[in-house]
Amino acid sequence: MRTVKLTKDTISNILEGMLKRSPNSYGEYEKTVGDILDKVKTQGDKALFEFTKKFDKFDLNADNIRVTEQEIRQAYDSFDRELLEIIRTSKENIRKFHQRQLQNSWFTSEADGTFMGQKVTPIQKAGVYVPGGKAAYPSSVLMNIIPAKVAGVEKIVMTTPCSSEGVVNPAVLVAANEAGADEIYKVGGAQAIGALAFGTESIPKVDKIVGPGNIYVALAKKAVYGHVNIDSVAGPSEILIIADKTANPRYVAADLLSQAEHDELASAILITTDSELARQVSEQVDIFTNQLDRKEIIQKSLNNFGYILIAEDLDEAIETANAIASEHLEIVTENPFEVMTKIRNAGAIFLGENSCESLGDYYAGPNHVLPTNGTARFFSPLSVDDFIKKSSVIYYSRNALQSAYKNVEKFAKAERLTAHANAVTVRFEDEDK
């Protein structure tokens, strides 16, 4: 891996390069995505069938678009029993973590006759997009569906691409069934996002769409925002590790590569205060890369967005980490808990040498759907909050309004909104004569 001294110019160049990976930088695909969405909106199922034939080589129709109970049973029949038990344990860990995020409605009353509060209500329908293609990610199925179930969403509709034979990956089906998906449809790509956003004869319109996907899916989610809500427009995977001389270089190298293997645009960055650790990590990265299955992808990722940065001290390392606002941040220092208190911007924070990023991806419980491309400065991980909405509740008695209405009237008139003023004064017009 390239090793450079940390300077203002270094970090500026890295941030500029990383921002180029954002879906916002791929405008040349927007027209294609827009055309697909328009066709789905106007033609419904007909468009879905045509696009599935074109892109996935499967003759989709109204009779086979929805995954059946029999198909789910067949997925279980062919599934590894040991992996099934691991999925179930992971599911429980994820459920327990998200259960703690639940919010309750609250109300308060005062002696003057006012009653106010906040009513928390789950959304009715959530759409979950699950990618197909090169790999299947049952872990993402769990992470997207379980928070919705915990929140109390009435219906969870999942879409995912199928093979040219109309088969959905068994791991995806098993994970979806375990997590609690209510309906599963064999549709992928931007057309699936359109179906969830607008509804078709077969697929119901939902209130919110969550889940990762390729650039077409990301741009489609961005385009339908406003017709429905979305979780985020996700970019490529990222990991940043802050490490000092106490860190194990072999562990650090392995963790950097855990994200580099995702795709050529993934980012893997080490910030360290120890030049000897930097040298050892670079050596271990080379050793691991030659041993791992996705060697070519890893190497391209490291060439594009892999860095080892040498910082003057821990404070400079922390400042840089906050500027990058990485999706995953590992702190492998003598006192990681102290460093953690100074971190402002990160999607997920992993503390100590035993808390590897892959633990969070699969098993620990916190959600692995995280903000990318620096958006951890203002976005949070996917959570139960993404599947609820809040309504304000206001009640004033006659006496309470009487003591307040003159103030409301004056405020409204100050904004020259006389109808607003009239709405409150009309209630006291007899008394004011």
XYZ file of C-alpha atoms in Angstrom:
433
model
C 0.000 0.000 0.000
C 1.155 3.545 -0.673
C 2.405 5.249 2.481
C 2.400 9.048 2.738
C 2.930 11.633 5.432
C -0.290 13.232 6.592
C -0.599 16.893 5.552
C -3.437 19.271 4.738
C -2.805 18.711 1.028
C -2.800 14.933 1.501
C -6.162 14.863 3.235
C -7.636 17.375 0.766
C -6.618 15.193 -2.186
C -7.950 12.043 -0.534
C -11.302 13.644 0.258
C -11.608 14.987 -3.286
C -10.838 11.563 -4.732
C -13.294 9.762 -2.453
C -16.124 12.123 -3.318
C -15.776 11.115 -6.962
C -17.086 7.682 -5.984
C -20.456 9.136 -4.981
C -23.541 8.200 -7.051
C -23.977 11.953 -7.474
C -20.956 11.842 -9.815
C -22.508 9.427 -12.297
C -24.874 11.710 -14.151
C -24.438 9.844 -17.445
C -26.623 7.039 -16.057
C -29.466 9.301 -14.935
C -31.287 9.418 -18.276
C -31.288 5.609 -18.546
C -32.632 5.331 -15.015
C -35.220 8.037 -15.662
C -36.478 6.253 -18.778
C -36.829 2.981 -16.850
C -38.733 4.663 -14.023
C -41.078 6.475 -16.422
C -41.889 3.238 -18.217
C -42.607 1.406 -14.954
C -44.778 4.292 -13.767
C -46.883 4.329 -16.937
C -46.879 0.657 -17.945
C -46.657 -1.177 -14.608
C -46.166 -4.938 -14.816
C -45.675 -4.852 -18.584
C -42.504 -2.798 -18.124
C -41.263 -5.065 -15.335
C -41.688 -8.135 -17.523
C -39.862 -6.513 -20.441
C -36.935 -5.271 -18.360
C -36.554 -8.598 -16.561
C -36.419 -10.385 -19.914
C -33.872 -7.873 -21.198
C -31.560 -7.725 -18.174
C -32.068 -11.038 -16.344
C -33.085 -13.240 -19.316
C -36.152 -14.592 -17.513
C -39.719 -14.633 -18.850
C -41.419 -12.943 -15.916
C -45.203 -12.809 -15.790
C -48.049 -12.239 -13.345
C -48.053 -15.916 -12.351
C -44.363 -16.269 -11.452
C -43.350 -12.782 -10.306
C -43.953 -13.519 -6.625
C -41.857 -16.074 -4.742
C -44.078 -18.905 -3.535
C -44.120 -20.816 -0.261
C -42.927 -23.856 -2.193
C -39.885 -21.972 -3.471
C -39.058 -20.902 0.077
C -39.354 -24.515 1.290
C -37.052 -25.637 -1.508
C -34.511 -23.007 -0.442
C -34.535 -24.450 3.086
C -34.167 -28.010 1.738
C -30.921 -27.121 -0.025
C -29.569 -24.889 2.727
C -26.647 -25.642 5.023
C -28.092 -26.430 8.484
C -25.128 -25.035 10.375
C -25.319 -21.752 8.467
C -29.054 -21.606 9.180
C -28.378 -21.739 12.924
C -25.747 -19.000 12.565
C -28.268 -16.833 10.695
C -30.789 -17.396 13.466
C -28.289 -16.387 16.151
C -27.314 -13.315 14.150
C -30.989 -12.473 13.687
C -31.531 -12.552 17.437
C -28.495 -10.347 18.089
C -29.760 -7.821 15.533
C -33.280 -7.925 16.984
C -32.068 -7.343 20.560
C -29.941 -4.364 19.536
C -32.723 -2.716 17.560
C -35.314 -3.438 20.237
C -33.438 -0.951 22.422
C -34.019 1.766 19.821
C -37.802 1.684 20.135
C -39.415 5.007 20.972
C -42.729 5.476 22.739
C -45.367 8.119 22.220
C -45.401 10.723 24.972
C -47.926 13.268 26.215
C -47.917 16.019 28.808
C -50.665 18.170 30.315
C -50.504 21.434 32.219
C -52.792 22.992 34.801
C -53.698 25.807 32.384
C -55.656 23.362 30.184
C -53.053 22.518 27.546
C -52.256 18.995 26.447
C -49.448 18.202 24.032
C -47.292 15.334 22.966
C -45.823 13.206 20.223
C -47.491 10.172 18.683
C -45.066 7.580 17.289
C -46.454 5.430 14.467
C -44.719 2.827 12.289
C -44.975 3.282 8.536
C -47.456 0.893 6.919
C -45.405 -0.540 4.051
C -41.643 -0.816 3.652
C -39.844 -1.919 0.500
C -36.540 -3.748 0.822
C -34.264 -4.032 -2.191
C -31.785 -6.937 -2.162
C -29.125 -7.050 -4.889
C -28.323 -10.168 -6.886
C -25.672 -10.401 -9.547
C -22.122 -11.300 -8.534
C -22.877 -12.168 -4.908
C -25.717 -12.781 -2.474
C -25.857 -10.949 0.839
C -28.202 -12.607 3.344
C -26.652 -10.427 6.057
C -28.057 -7.315 4.338
C -31.464 -8.973 4.194
C -31.428 -9.327 7.986
C -30.124 -5.809 8.551
C -32.814 -4.178 6.406
C -35.849 -6.224 7.425
C -35.374 -6.709 11.178
C -35.473 -2.993 12.154
C -38.710 -2.673 10.181
C -40.198 -5.653 12.012
C -39.115 -4.272 15.382
C -40.657 -0.899 14.489
C -43.983 -2.605 13.769
C -44.236 -2.090 9.989
C -47.413 -3.790 8.786
C -46.106 -5.089 5.450
C -42.536 -5.623 4.277
C -42.201 -6.084 0.511
C -38.877 -7.374 -0.806
C -37.625 -7.315 -4.387
C -34.542 -9.120 -5.677
C -33.292 -10.251 -9.095
C -33.628 -13.876 -10.173
C -31.534 -16.072 -12.439
C -32.396 -16.791 -16.073
C -34.248 -19.848 -14.729
C -36.326 -17.702 -12.377
C -34.499 -18.881 -9.249
C -33.718 -16.555 -6.342
C -30.569 -17.273 -4.335
C -31.532 -19.752 -1.549
C -29.531 -17.840 1.102
C -31.448 -14.664 0.299
C -34.806 -16.458 0.509
C -33.951 -18.170 3.787
C -32.724 -14.935 5.360
C -35.819 -13.070 4.161
C -38.135 -15.694 5.581
C -36.267 -15.784 8.890
C -36.308 -11.988 9.151
C -40.018 -11.757 8.379
C -40.521 -10.507 4.812
C -44.229 -10.619 3.936
C -43.925 -10.647 0.131
C -40.932 -11.352 -2.138
C -40.840 -10.465 -5.844
C -38.377 -11.537 -8.564
C -37.536 -8.090 -9.857
C -34.215 -6.262 -9.702
C -32.541 -3.074 -10.877
C -33.994 0.403 -11.284
C -37.274 -1.177 -12.422
C -37.735 -2.766 -8.984
C -37.260 0.612 -7.314
C -39.848 2.074 -9.675
C -42.304 -0.693 -8.844
C -41.920 -0.108 -5.107
C -42.194 3.656 -5.520
C -45.191 3.808 -7.854
C -46.829 0.396 -7.513
C -47.808 -1.962 -10.342
C -50.545 -4.536 -10.849
C -48.441 -7.088 -8.929
C -46.210 -5.083 -6.595
C -47.747 -2.705 -4.043
C -46.542 0.866 -3.616
C -44.629 1.280 -0.366
C -43.918 4.219 1.917
C -40.150 3.807 2.170
C -37.459 1.939 0.221
C -34.288 0.657 1.875
C -31.434 -1.558 0.787
C -28.218 -1.408 -1.255
C -27.726 -1.852 -4.983
C -25.628 -0.919 -8.008
C -25.368 2.558 -9.507
C -28.699 2.162 -11.331
C -30.460 1.225 -8.099
C -28.789 4.074 -6.205
C -29.788 6.650 -8.827
C -33.320 5.226 -9.006
C -33.712 5.613 -5.248
C -32.487 9.178 -5.514
C -34.971 9.874 -8.331
C -38.050 8.503 -6.540
C -37.305 10.306 -3.274
C -40.354 12.447 -2.616
C -42.767 9.890 -4.086
C -41.543 7.679 -1.258
C -38.922 8.024 1.451
C -35.558 6.238 1.137
C -32.825 5.281 3.564
C -29.900 6.875 1.702
C -28.044 6.920 -1.588
C -25.198 4.612 -0.652
C -21.712 4.786 -2.096
C -18.880 2.223 -2.132
C -17.649 0.598 1.082
C -15.082 2.260 3.341
C -12.888 1.429 6.293
C -10.580 3.703 8.242
C -8.339 2.430 11.027
C -6.626 4.560 13.649
C -3.719 2.567 15.106
C -0.675 3.197 17.271
C 2.404 1.124 18.037
C 0.373 -1.281 20.216
C -1.629 -2.560 17.227
C -1.089 -5.979 15.664
C -0.061 -5.280 12.027
C -1.471 -8.584 10.789
C -4.887 -7.812 12.267
C -4.863 -4.288 10.856
C -3.950 -5.521 7.365
C -6.664 -8.174 7.427
C -9.282 -5.611 8.435
C -8.274 -3.162 5.706
C -8.718 -5.885 3.102
C -12.129 -6.882 4.482
C -13.528 -3.770 2.794
C -11.156 -3.572 -0.168
C -12.573 -6.857 -1.488
C -16.059 -5.369 -2.003
C -15.264 -3.611 -5.273
C -12.707 -1.510 -7.108
C -14.108 1.711 -5.624
C -13.901 0.606 -1.988
C -11.686 2.667 0.289
C -9.231 1.280 2.876
C -7.208 3.767 4.931
C -4.870 3.357 7.895
C -3.857 6.379 9.954
C -1.033 5.585 12.329
C 1.423 7.447 14.513
C 4.042 4.704 14.103
C 6.085 4.402 10.905
C 7.250 0.894 11.802
C 3.648 -0.284 12.127
C 2.954 1.285 8.733
C 5.773 -0.717 7.159
C 4.619 -3.981 8.755
C 0.987 -3.442 7.775
C 2.003 -2.790 4.170
C 3.947 -6.054 4.126
C 1.021 -8.008 5.578
C -1.364 -6.455 3.061
C 0.784 -7.805 0.229
C 0.935 -11.255 1.819
C -2.833 -11.459 2.366
C -3.709 -10.037 -1.042
C -1.823 -12.830 -2.799
C -3.725 -15.431 -0.746
C -7.290 -14.119 -1.027
C -9.912 -15.108 -3.617
C -10.755 -11.589 -4.795
C -7.133 -10.631 -5.398
C -7.721 -8.551 -8.535
C -10.555 -6.520 -6.994
C -8.533 -5.939 -3.823
C -5.493 -4.750 -5.732
C -7.503 -2.309 -7.843
C -9.250 -0.999 -4.747
C -5.945 -0.424 -2.964
C -4.437 1.218 -6.046
C -7.405 3.562 -6.324
C -8.324 4.376 -2.739
C -5.913 2.599 -0.394
C -3.642 4.680 1.850
C -1.412 4.413 4.880
C -1.131 7.880 6.420
C 1.569 8.760 8.948
C 0.291 11.238 11.536
C 2.374 13.382 13.880
C 0.274 12.373 16.880
C -3.034 10.841 17.876
C -4.817 14.201 17.852
C -3.927 14.685 14.178
C -5.113 11.149 13.419
C -8.443 11.835 15.138
C -8.883 15.164 13.352
C -8.301 13.435 10.020
C -10.727 10.627 10.850
C -13.410 13.189 11.660
C -12.749 14.948 8.347
C -13.051 11.714 6.342
C -16.161 10.570 8.304
C -15.723 6.950 7.275
C -18.430 4.318 7.050
C -16.445 1.964 9.322
C -13.915 3.249 11.841
C -11.678 0.910 13.825
C -9.702 2.273 16.781
C -6.780 0.016 17.621
C -4.824 2.039 20.150
C -3.595 1.701 23.707
C -6.823 3.275 24.999
C -9.482 2.990 22.285
C -12.325 4.082 24.581
C -10.638 7.419 25.232
C -10.070 7.965 21.505
C -13.707 7.060 20.807
C -14.924 9.996 22.940
C -13.196 12.376 20.500
C -14.764 10.876 17.371
C -17.586 12.972 15.939
C -18.068 11.474 12.486
C -18.259 7.744 11.761
C -20.934 5.293 10.677
C -19.874 2.521 13.061
C -17.007 2.519 15.565
C -15.106 -0.654 16.433
C -12.979 -0.589 19.581
C -9.863 -2.668 20.196
C -8.081 -5.405 18.307
C -10.822 -8.011 18.797
C -13.632 -5.894 17.323
C -13.051 -6.499 13.631
C -15.316 -4.883 11.052
C -16.668 -8.221 9.809
C -18.074 -8.864 13.287
C -20.329 -5.874 12.741
C -21.231 -6.924 9.216
C -22.623 -10.274 10.242
C -23.154 -10.907 13.887
C -22.782 -8.332 16.676
C -26.204 -6.690 16.274
C -25.746 -3.028 15.281
C -26.850 -2.310 11.740
C -24.326 -2.579 8.935
C -26.266 -0.244 6.629
C -24.119 2.828 7.218
C -23.532 6.313 5.775
C -20.748 6.537 3.176
C -18.831 9.207 1.246
C -18.481 11.505 4.251
C -22.217 11.559 4.984
C -21.562 10.224 8.504
C -21.173 13.932 9.306
C -24.973 14.200 9.176
C -26.466 10.705 8.589
C -26.840 7.747 10.944
C -26.926 3.956 10.496
C -30.193 2.343 9.453
C -32.335 1.893 12.563
C -35.838 1.509 13.926
C -36.133 5.296 13.542
C -36.139 4.813 9.759
C -39.420 2.929 9.962
C -41.415 5.217 12.238
C -42.920 8.652 11.880
C -43.934 11.164 14.504
C -47.068 13.263 14.757
C -47.359 16.249 17.058
C -50.488 16.336 19.261
C -51.963 19.661 20.450
C -55.004 20.327 22.640
C -56.030 23.666 24.218
C -59.044 24.111 26.441
C -61.221 27.227 26.017
C -59.549 28.879 28.972
C -56.049 28.030 27.713
C -56.797 29.477 24.282
C -58.325 32.596 25.804
C -55.071 33.418 27.558
C -53.061 32.880 24.383
C -55.173 34.074 21.470
C -54.176 37.750 21.572
C -50.527 36.717 21.259
C -51.320 34.403 18.344
C -53.352 37.144 16.651
C -50.548 39.699 16.965
C -47.914 37.223 15.722
C -50.037 36.347 12.668
C -50.688 40.002 11.821
C -46.967 40.710 12.085
C -46.545 38.243 9.206
C -49.518 39.821 7.375
C -51.423 36.552 7.480
C -54.822 37.893 8.456
C -56.629 34.614 7.831
C -54.369 33.012 10.429
C -55.254 35.783 12.845
C -58.945 35.469 12.050
C -58.927 31.742 12.769
C -58.147 32.450 16.420
C -60.031 35.715 16.960
C -63.272 34.346 15.503
C -63.519 32.065 18.516
C -63.831 35.111 20.769
C -65.729 37.528 18.535
C -68.799 37.584 20.792
C -66.712 38.366 23.864
C -64.749 41.122 22.116
C -67.842 43.142 21.104
